[in-house]
XYZ file of C-alpha atoms in Angstrom:
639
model
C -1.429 8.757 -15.384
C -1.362 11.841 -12.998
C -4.200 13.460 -12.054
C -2.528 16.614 -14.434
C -2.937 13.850 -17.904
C 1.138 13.137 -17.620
C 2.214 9.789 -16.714
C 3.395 10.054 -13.210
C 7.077 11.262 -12.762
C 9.884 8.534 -11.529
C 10.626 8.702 -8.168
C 14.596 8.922 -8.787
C 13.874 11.752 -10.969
C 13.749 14.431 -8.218
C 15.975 13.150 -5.412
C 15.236 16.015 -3.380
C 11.828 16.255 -1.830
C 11.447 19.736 -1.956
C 12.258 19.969 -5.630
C 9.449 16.800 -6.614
C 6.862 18.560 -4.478
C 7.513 22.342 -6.364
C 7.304 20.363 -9.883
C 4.319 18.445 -8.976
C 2.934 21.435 -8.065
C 3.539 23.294 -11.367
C 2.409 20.215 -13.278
C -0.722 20.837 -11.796
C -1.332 24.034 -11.900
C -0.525 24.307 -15.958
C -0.311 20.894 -17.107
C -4.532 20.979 -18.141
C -3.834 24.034 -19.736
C -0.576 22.553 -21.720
C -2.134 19.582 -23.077
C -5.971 20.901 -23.865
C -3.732 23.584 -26.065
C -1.891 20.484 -27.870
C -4.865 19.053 -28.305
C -6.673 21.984 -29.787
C -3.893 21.708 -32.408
C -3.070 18.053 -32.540
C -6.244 16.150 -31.906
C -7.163 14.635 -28.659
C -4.888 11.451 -29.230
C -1.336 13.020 -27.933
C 0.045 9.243 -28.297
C 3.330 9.371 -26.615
C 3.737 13.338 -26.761
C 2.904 13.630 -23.131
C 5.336 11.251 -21.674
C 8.145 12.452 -23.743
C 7.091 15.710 -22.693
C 7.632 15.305 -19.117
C 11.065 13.994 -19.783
C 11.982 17.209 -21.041
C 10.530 19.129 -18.627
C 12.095 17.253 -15.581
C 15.297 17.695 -17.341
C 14.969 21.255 -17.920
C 13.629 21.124 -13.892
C 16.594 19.342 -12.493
C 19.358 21.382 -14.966
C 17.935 25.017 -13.553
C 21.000 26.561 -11.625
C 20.016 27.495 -8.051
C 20.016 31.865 -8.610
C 17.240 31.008 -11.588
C 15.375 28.780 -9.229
C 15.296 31.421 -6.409
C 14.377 34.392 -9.689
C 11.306 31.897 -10.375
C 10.217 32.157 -6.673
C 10.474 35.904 -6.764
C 8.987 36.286 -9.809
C 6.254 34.074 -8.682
C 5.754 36.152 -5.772
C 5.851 39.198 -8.291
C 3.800 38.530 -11.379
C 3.644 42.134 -12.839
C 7.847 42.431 -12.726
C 7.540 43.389 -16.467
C 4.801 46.298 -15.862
C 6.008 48.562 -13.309
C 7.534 52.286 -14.541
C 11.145 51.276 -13.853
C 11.438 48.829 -16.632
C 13.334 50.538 -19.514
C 15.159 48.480 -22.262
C 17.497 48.699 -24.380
C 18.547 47.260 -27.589
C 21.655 46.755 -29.442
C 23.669 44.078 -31.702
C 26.668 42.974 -29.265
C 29.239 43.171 -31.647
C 27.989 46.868 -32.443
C 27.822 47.833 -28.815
C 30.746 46.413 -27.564
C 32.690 43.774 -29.621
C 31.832 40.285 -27.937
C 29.564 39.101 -25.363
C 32.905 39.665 -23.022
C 32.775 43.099 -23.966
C 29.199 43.889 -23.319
C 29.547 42.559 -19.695
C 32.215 45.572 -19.922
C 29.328 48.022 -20.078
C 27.447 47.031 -17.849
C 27.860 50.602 -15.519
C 26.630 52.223 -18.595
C 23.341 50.173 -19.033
C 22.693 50.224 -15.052
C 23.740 54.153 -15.060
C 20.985 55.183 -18.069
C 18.518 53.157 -15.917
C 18.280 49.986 -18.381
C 16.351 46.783 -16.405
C 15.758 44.897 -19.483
C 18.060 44.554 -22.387
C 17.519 42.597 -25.806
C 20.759 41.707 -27.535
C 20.070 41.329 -31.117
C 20.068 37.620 -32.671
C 23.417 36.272 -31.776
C 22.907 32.334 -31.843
C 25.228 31.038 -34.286
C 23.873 31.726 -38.070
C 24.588 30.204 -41.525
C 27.889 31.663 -42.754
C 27.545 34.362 -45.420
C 24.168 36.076 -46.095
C 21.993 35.445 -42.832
C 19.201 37.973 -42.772
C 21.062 39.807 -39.709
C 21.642 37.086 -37.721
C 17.399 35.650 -37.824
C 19.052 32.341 -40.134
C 19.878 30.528 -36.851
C 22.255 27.351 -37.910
C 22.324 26.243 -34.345
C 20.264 27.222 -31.316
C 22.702 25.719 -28.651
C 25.503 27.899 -29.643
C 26.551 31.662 -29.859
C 28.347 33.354 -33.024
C 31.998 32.064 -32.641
C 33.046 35.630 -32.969
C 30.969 37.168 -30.015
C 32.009 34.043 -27.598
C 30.801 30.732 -26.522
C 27.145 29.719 -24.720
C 29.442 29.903 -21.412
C 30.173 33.649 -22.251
C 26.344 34.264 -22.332
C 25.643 32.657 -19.184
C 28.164 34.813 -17.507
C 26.949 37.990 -19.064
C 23.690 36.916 -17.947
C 24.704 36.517 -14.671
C 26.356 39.933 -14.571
C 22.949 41.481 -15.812
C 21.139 39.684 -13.424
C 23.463 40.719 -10.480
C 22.119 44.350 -11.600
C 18.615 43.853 -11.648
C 18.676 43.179 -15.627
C 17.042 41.058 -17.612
C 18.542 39.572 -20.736
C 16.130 39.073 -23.531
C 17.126 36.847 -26.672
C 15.839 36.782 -29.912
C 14.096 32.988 -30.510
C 13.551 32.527 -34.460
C 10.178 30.211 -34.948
C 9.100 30.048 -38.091
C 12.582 28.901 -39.815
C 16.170 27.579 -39.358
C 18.731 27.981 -41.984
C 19.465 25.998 -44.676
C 22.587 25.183 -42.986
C 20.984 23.849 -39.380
C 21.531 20.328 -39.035
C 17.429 19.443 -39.165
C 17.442 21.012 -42.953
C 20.589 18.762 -43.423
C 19.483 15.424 -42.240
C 16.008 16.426 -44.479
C 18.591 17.001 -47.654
C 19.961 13.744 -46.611
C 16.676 12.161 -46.670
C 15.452 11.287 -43.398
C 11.655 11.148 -43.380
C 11.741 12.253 -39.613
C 13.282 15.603 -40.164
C 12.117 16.220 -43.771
C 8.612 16.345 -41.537
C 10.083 18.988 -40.162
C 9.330 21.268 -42.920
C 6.828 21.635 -45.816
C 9.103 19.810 -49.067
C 6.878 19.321 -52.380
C 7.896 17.038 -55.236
C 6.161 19.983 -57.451
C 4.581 22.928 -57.920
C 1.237 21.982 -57.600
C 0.269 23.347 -53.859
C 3.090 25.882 -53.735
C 1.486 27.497 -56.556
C -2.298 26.860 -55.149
C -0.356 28.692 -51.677
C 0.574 31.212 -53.743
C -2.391 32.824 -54.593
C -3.263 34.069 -51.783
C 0.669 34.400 -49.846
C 2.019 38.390 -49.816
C 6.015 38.539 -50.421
C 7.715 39.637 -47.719
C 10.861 40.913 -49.872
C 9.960 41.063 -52.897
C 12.931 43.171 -54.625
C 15.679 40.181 -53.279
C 13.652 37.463 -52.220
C 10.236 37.271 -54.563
C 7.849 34.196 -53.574
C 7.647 31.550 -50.853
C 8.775 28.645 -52.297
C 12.545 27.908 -53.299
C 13.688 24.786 -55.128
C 16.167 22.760 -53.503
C 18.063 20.026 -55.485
C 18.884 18.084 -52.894
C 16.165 17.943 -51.128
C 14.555 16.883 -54.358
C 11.224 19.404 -53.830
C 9.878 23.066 -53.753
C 11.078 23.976 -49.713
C 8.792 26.579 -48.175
C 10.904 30.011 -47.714
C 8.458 32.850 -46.940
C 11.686 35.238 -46.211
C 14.589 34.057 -47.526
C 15.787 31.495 -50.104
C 18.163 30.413 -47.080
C 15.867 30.213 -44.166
C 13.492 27.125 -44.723
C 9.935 27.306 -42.896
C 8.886 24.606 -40.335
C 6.328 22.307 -40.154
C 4.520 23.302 -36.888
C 1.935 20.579 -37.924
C 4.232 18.219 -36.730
C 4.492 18.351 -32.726
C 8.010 16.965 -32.578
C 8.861 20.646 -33.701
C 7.157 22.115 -31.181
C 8.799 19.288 -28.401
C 12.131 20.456 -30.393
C 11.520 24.086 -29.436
C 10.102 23.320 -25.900
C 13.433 22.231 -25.057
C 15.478 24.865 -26.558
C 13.182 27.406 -24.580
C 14.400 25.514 -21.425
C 17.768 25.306 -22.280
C 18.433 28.841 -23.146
C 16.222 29.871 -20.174
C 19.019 27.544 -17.749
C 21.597 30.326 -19.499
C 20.063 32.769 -18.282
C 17.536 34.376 -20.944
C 14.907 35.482 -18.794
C 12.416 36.980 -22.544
C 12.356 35.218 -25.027
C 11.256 37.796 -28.652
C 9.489 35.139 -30.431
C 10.645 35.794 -33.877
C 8.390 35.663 -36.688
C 5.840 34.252 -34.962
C 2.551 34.958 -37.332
C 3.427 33.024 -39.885
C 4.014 29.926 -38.021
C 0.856 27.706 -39.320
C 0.241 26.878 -42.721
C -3.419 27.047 -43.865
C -3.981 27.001 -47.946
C -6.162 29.725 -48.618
C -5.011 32.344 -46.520
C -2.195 34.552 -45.930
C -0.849 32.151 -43.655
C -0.535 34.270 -40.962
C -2.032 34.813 -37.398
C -4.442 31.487 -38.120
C -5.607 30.283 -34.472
C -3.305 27.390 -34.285
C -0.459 29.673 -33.765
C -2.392 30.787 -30.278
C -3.017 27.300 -29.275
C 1.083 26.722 -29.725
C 2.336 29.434 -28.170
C -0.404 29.087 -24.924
C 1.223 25.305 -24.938
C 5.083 26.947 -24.983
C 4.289 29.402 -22.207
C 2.532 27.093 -20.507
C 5.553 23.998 -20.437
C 7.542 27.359 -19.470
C 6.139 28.236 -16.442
C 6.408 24.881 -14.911
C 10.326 25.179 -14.881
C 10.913 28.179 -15.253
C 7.933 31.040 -14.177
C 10.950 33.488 -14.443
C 10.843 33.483 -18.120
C 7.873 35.906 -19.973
C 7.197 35.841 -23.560
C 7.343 38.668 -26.134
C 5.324 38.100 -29.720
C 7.353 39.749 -32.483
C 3.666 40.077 -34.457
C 3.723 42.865 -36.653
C -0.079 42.729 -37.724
C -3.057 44.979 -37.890
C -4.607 45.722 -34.131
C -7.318 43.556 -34.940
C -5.266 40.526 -35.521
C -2.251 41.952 -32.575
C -4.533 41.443 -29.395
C -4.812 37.762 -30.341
C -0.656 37.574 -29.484
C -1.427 38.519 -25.603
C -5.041 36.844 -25.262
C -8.461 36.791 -26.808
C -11.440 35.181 -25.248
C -10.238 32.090 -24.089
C -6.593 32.807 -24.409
C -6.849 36.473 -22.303
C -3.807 36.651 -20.581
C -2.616 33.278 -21.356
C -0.444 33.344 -24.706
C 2.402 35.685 -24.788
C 3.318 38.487 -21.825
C 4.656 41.051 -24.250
C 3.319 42.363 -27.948
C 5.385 44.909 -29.741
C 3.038 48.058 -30.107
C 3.976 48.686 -34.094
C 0.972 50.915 -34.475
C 2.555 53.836 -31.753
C 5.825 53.755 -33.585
C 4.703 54.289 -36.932
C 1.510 57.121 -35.471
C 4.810 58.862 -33.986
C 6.480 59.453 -36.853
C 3.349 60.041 -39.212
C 2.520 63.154 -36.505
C 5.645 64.449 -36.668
C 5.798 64.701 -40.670
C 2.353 66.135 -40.740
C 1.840 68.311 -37.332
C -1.215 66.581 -36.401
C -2.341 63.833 -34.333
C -5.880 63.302 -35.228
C -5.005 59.721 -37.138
C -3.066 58.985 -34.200
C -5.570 59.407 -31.559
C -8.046 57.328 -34.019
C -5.412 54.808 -33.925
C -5.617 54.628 -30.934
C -9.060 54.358 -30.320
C -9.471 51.549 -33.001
C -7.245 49.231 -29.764
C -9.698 47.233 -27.468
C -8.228 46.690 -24.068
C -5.083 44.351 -23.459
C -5.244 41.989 -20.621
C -3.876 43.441 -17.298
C -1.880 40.958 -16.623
C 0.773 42.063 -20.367
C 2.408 44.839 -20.970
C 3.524 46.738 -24.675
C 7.093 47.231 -26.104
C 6.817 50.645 -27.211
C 9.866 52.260 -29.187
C 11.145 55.100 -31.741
C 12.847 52.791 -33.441
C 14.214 49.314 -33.652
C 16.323 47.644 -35.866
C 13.760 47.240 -39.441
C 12.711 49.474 -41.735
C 9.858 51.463 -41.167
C 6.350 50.395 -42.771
C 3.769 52.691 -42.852
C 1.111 50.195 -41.065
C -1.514 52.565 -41.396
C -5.326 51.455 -42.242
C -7.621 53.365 -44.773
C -10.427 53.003 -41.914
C -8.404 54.806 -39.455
C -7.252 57.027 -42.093
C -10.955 57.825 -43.153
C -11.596 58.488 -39.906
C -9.268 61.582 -39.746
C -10.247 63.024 -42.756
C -7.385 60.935 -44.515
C -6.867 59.012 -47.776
C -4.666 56.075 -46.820
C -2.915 55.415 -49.805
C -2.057 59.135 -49.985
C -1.166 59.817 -46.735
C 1.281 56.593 -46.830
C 2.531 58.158 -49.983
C 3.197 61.142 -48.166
C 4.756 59.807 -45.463
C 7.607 57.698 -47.753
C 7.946 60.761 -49.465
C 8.717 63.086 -46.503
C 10.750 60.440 -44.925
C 12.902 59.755 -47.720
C 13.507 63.779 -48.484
C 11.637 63.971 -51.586
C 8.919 65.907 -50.447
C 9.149 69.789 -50.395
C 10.259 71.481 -47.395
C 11.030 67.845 -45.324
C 13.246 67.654 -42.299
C 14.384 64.083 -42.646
C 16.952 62.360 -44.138
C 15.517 58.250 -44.849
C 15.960 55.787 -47.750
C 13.640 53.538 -49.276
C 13.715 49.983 -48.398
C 12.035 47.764 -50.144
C 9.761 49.721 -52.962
C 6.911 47.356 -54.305
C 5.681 49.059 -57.836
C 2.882 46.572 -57.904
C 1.272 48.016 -54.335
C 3.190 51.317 -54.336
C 4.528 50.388 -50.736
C 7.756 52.002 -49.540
C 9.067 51.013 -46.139
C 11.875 53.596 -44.643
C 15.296 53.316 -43.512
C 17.011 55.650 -41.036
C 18.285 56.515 -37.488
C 15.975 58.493 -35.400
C 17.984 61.216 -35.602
C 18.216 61.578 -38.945
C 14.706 61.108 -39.557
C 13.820 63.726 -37.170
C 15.688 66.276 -39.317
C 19.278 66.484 -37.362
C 21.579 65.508 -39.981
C 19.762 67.932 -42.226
C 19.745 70.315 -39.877
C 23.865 70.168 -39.135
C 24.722 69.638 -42.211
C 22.539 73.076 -42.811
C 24.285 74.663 -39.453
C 21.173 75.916 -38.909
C 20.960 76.404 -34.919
C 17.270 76.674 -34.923
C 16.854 73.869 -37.181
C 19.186 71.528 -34.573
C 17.003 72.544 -31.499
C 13.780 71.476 -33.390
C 15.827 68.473 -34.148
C 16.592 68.064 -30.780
C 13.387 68.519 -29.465
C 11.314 65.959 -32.402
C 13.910 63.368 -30.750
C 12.823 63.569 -27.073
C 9.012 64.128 -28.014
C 9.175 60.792 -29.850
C 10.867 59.477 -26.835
C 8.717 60.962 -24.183
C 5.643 59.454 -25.305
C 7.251 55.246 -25.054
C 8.316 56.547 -21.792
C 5.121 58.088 -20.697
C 2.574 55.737 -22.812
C 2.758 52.554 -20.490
C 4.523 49.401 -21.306
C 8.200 48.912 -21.536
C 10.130 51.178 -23.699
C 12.772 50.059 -25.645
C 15.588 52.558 -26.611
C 17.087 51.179 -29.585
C 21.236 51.706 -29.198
C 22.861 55.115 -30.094
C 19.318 56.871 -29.627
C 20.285 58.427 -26.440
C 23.638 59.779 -28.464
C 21.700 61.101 -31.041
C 23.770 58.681 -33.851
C 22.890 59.520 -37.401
C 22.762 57.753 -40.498
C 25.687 55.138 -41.228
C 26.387 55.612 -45.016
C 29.232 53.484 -44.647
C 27.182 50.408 -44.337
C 27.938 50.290 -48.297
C 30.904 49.692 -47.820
C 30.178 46.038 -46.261
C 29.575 43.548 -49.126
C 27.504 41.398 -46.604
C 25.641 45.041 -45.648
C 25.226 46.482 -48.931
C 22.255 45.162 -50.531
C 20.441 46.181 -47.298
C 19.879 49.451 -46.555
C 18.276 48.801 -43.237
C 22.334 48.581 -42.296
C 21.980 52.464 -42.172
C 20.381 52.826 -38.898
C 22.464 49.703 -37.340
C 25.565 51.820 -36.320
C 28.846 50.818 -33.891
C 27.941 52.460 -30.698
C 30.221 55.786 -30.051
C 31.579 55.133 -27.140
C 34.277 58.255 -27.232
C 31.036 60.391 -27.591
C 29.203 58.826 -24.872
C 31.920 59.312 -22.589
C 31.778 62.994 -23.174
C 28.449 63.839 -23.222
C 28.013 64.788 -19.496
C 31.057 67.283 -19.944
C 29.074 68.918 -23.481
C 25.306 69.793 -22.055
C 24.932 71.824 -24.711
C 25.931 69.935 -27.567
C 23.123 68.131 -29.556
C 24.249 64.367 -28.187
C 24.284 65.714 -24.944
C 21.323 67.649 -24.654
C 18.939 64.215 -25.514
C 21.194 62.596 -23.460
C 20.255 64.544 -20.391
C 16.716 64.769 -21.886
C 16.067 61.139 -21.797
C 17.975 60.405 -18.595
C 15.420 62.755 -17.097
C 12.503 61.307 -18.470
C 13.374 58.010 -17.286
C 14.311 59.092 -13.746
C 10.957 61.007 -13.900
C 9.300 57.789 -15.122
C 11.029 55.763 -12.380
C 9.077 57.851 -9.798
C 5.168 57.848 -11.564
C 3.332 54.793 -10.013
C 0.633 56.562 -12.583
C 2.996 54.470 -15.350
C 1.894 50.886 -14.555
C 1.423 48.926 -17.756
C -1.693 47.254 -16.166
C -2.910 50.785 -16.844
C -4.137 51.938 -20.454
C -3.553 55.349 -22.213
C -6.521 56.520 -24.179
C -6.551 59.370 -26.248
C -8.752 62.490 -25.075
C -10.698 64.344 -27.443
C -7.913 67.368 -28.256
C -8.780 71.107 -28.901
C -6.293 71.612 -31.599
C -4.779 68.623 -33.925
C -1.440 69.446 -33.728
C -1.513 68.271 -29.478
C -2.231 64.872 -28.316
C -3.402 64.260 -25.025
C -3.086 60.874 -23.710
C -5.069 59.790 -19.970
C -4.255 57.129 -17.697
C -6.788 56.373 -14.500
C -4.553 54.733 -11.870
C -6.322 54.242 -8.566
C -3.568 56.990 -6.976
C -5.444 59.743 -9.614
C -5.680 60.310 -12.750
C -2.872 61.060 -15.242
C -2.720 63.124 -18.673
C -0.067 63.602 -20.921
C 0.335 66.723 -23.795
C 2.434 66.194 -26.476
C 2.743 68.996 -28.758
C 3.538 67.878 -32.253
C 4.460 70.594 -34.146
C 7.147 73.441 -34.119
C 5.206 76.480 -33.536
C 3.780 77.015 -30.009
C -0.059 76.235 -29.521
C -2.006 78.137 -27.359
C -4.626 75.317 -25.847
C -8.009 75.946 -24.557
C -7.371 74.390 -20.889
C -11.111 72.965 -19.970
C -10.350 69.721 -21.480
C -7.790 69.235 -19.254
C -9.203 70.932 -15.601
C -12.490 68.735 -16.552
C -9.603 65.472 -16.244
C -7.500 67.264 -13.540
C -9.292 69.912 -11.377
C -8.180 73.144 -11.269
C -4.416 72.745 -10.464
C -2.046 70.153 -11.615
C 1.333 69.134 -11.392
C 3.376 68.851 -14.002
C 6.384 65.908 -13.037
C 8.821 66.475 -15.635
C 9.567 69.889 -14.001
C 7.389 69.931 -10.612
C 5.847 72.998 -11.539
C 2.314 73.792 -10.416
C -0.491 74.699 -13.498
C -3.672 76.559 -12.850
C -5.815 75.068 -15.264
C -8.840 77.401 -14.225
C -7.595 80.116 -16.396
C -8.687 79.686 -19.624
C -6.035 78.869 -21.986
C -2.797 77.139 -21.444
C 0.443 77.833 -23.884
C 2.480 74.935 -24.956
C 5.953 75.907 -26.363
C 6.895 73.579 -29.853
C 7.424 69.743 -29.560
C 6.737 70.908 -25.367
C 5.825 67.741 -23.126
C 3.870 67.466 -19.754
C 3.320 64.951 -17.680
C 0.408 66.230 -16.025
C -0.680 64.774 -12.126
C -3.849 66.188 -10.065
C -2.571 68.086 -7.393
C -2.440 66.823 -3.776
């Protein structure tokens, strides 16, 4: 064995010396850390796990073209790549944005031109034909959908991205594989190995014991967790669909399975991987069966095989869970800083939109307070919207702590964003409406929700510039907050609703197909020559808050925003202490123009500031300072 716990590597498997002496390395530097985190899931007798291990990872070593290899050293050198202010992503489905993979290496001007550095295509390994939950029923992780291209078409597309300083992030499913994926079918067929790949009982004896205490995650079209298959002969866990069966992380040949897919994909090019799905990965009877320790262990254990071939590659958790449970996804006690680089910050989105229905921020500064500290070394994806419904992922402690009923001010907020409350802006639909808990989740483009269909339709001009303006708020604050932001396609064009999703049999039983639009590209050609138009005024709006971005070292994601106590509700004022000064952002929320006591602010700041979004100088010494509806600044001390 090697001093790392691995039995030693074969000589002829790295005939270069250079190449053996960079692995052995690695090995040492993570290969404790790898196997203590197996064994804090699998007990301390690995058995043959190690050695069959290293096979993979010399493989995945040895396969690594020579432009990844020489990304690895950079990134090496350069640990915080994903933190620094000129990381902007953007995501999209490829067939939406451009056709086929061929067709989104087409666009690549565009993406480099709105200052994209990271860019998550939405799932597009090859699915289970028919109904696949948009793609996330993966039938086969080696290939692409046969209408988008081949796995050779990614590589090159990755390669194009890369040429541009772009990173390609992929969407990894974890918890489940489709019916359809040849594991599930060699279970069906009844091969013990692979029906130990997932969690198959003869009755309903545990599922129903499970049950007690499991929450439905569709419960209009996909009620329960447990779905009887004849021919596998037993009850097949299915938390999300009947189609997509649940695997057995218990068993570590699944996580060996998914080490090497990680490596493969990675040798295509996929420099983050969104780890799909990735709370509900251990099974513990009892509980919800989600965020239970193991799935730490097992993702500290990925990350860690990772690194050793390919440091390029960072992690992003796709754990949409309560603050208390999120941290655990980038690093708790002994984890900090060790499980995934990336969390999605779900909390932001939804506090954006529940200030904007109700002109005040006081819930979402207590939100924000309720977050301990991430470690340095991660960063947030923070967004408007993405590609799922809305939730309103509010707790009744934060809500008490505003001066808030929960359940009524979620009520509120489904009401207002589906247009059934008096005097609402927006223009949502309800996805997903749960009688039982009263939940209703929200459907809708940005634009829509932020009142500019409404307001067109209307032709109400001072209804569209409000419209206008609730869009680049929401915007300005993942831009200014500190992480990477993730513009989610047709955003920056303003798109609206897509009614015709209806119209799509496969589409039409999901309304969340309303906010998944084709990307206009006639209209995004134009929108330079039509400043004035409403696409073309958040356009320029958002190209100048990321150039702005680009240029504030202040914007670090090593570097947290905390709310500041806030004379008036309706403002939110966000600080960030970077060694170059200190930073604070004012987001007015509301329409009407607030007139703001300024000694809040000069106390932060001094007596002059700089504001960067328009380089004008502010005298904060006078007493009062008067912020125009939905107004931003991006307030620096003055040199």
């Amino acid at each position: 064995m090697s001093a790392s716990g691995f039995p030693a590597s074969p000589p002829a498997a790295f005939p270069d010396e250079r190449d053996a002496g960079t692995f052995a390395l690695r090995l040492e530097r993570y290969g404790d850390d790898l196997l203590a985190s197996l064994r804090a899931v699998y007990g301390n007798d690995l058995g043959d796990l190690p050695a069959r291990l290293l096979e993979v990872l010399v493989r995945g070593f040895r396969d690594r073209p020579a432009d990844l290899r020489r990304l690895d050293e950079a990134r090496l050198l350069r640990p915080d790549w994903l933190q620094g202010p000129e990381m902007v992503g953007y995501v999209a489905y490829a067939d939406r944005f451009a056709g086929t993979l061929a067709g989104v290496g087409g666009r690549l001007d565009y993406l480099e031109g709105l200052g994209v550095r990271y860019f998550h295509l939405m799932p597009l390994l090859k699915p289970r034909q028919g109904e696949n939950d948009g793609g996330y029923a993966v039938a086969d992780y080696r290939a692409v959908r046969p209408d988008l291209g081949t796995m050779d078409d990614l590589a090159e597309l990755a390669r194009g991205l890369r040429g541009r300083g772009i990173s390609l992030v992929l969407d990894l499913v974890l918890n489940h594989v489709a019916r359809e994926h040849e594991w599930a079918g060699r279970a069906r067929a009844g091969e013990e190995k692979y029906r130990a790949y997932f969690h198959i009982h003869p009755d309903r004896t545990l599922p129903d014991l499970y049950e007690r205490t499991l929450p439905e995650v569709f419960p209009d079209f996909a009620p329960g967790n447990f779905t009887w298959d004849p021919e596998a002969g037993g009850w097949v866990w299915t938390t999300f669909n009947a189609y997509q069966w649940d695997l057995n992380w218990g068993n570590p040949d699944v996580w060996l399975e998914f080490v090497d897919l990680i490596l493969f994909l990675a040798n295509q090019g996929v420099e983050v991987f969104r780890l799909d799905a990735i709370a509900f990965l251990w099974k513990r009877l009892g509980t919800a069966c989600q965020n239970e320790p193991e799935v730490h262990h097992l993702t500290r254990a990925l990350r860690a095989a990772a690194r050793i071939v390919a440091p390029a590659v960072a992690f992003k958790a796709e754990a949409i869970v309560a603050p208390a449970e999120l941290m655990g996804y980038l690093g708790r006690g002994a984890h900090h800083g060790r499980v995934s680089d990336m969390a999605y910050h779900n909390s932001l989105m939804v506090q954006l939109w529940s200030s904007l229905a109700s002109r005040d921020t006081r819930l979402f500064a207590e939100a924000l307070r309720a977050f301990p500290p991430k470690p340095t070394n991660t960063t947030w994806g923070v967004y408007v919207r993405c590609h799922d419904d809305i939730g309103w992922a509010i707790s009744d402690e934060d809500a008490a702590h505003a001066g808030l009923s929960g359940p009524a001010h979620r009520h509120f907020l489904s009401d207002f964003y589906s247009g059934e409350f008096p005097g609402s802006f927006a223009r949502g639909l309800v996805f997903q409406h749960n009688p039982q808990t009263g939940d209703r989740r929200i459907s809708g483009s940005a634009a829509s929700l932020a009142g500019l269909e409404a307001a067109l339709e209307a032709g109400d001009v001072g209804r569209v510039d409000d419209a206008v303006r609730r869009v680049l708020l929401l915007h300005a604050v993942i831009l200014g907050f500190g992480g990477v932001p993730l513009l989610y396609m047709g955003d920056e064009l303003a798109l609206l609703n897509d009614s015709g999703y209806a119209d799509v049999p496969e589409h039409a039983a999901d309304n969340r197909w309303v906010h998944r639009p084709r990307m206009d590209w006639e209209l995004a050609g134009r929108v330079g020559s039509e400043p004035d138009t409403p696409a073309g005024r958040v356009n320029a709006g958002l190209r100048h808050l990321i150039a702005t971005r680009r240029s504030l070292p202040h914007l670090h994601a090593s570097v947290e925003s905390w709310p500041m106590p806030s004379p008036d509700g309706r403002v939110l004022l966000l600080r960030r202490d970077h060694p170059l000064g200190v930073m604070v952002q004012v987001y007015n929320f509301s329409e009407a123009e607030v007139v703001l006591p300024a000694w809040e602010l000069r106390e932060a700041l001094g007596a002059e500031a700089v504001d960067a979004l328009t380089g004008s100088r502010l005298h904060l010494d006078r007493p009062t300072l008067r912020l125009e509806g939905y107004r931003t600044l991006w307030l620096t001390q003055a040199l």
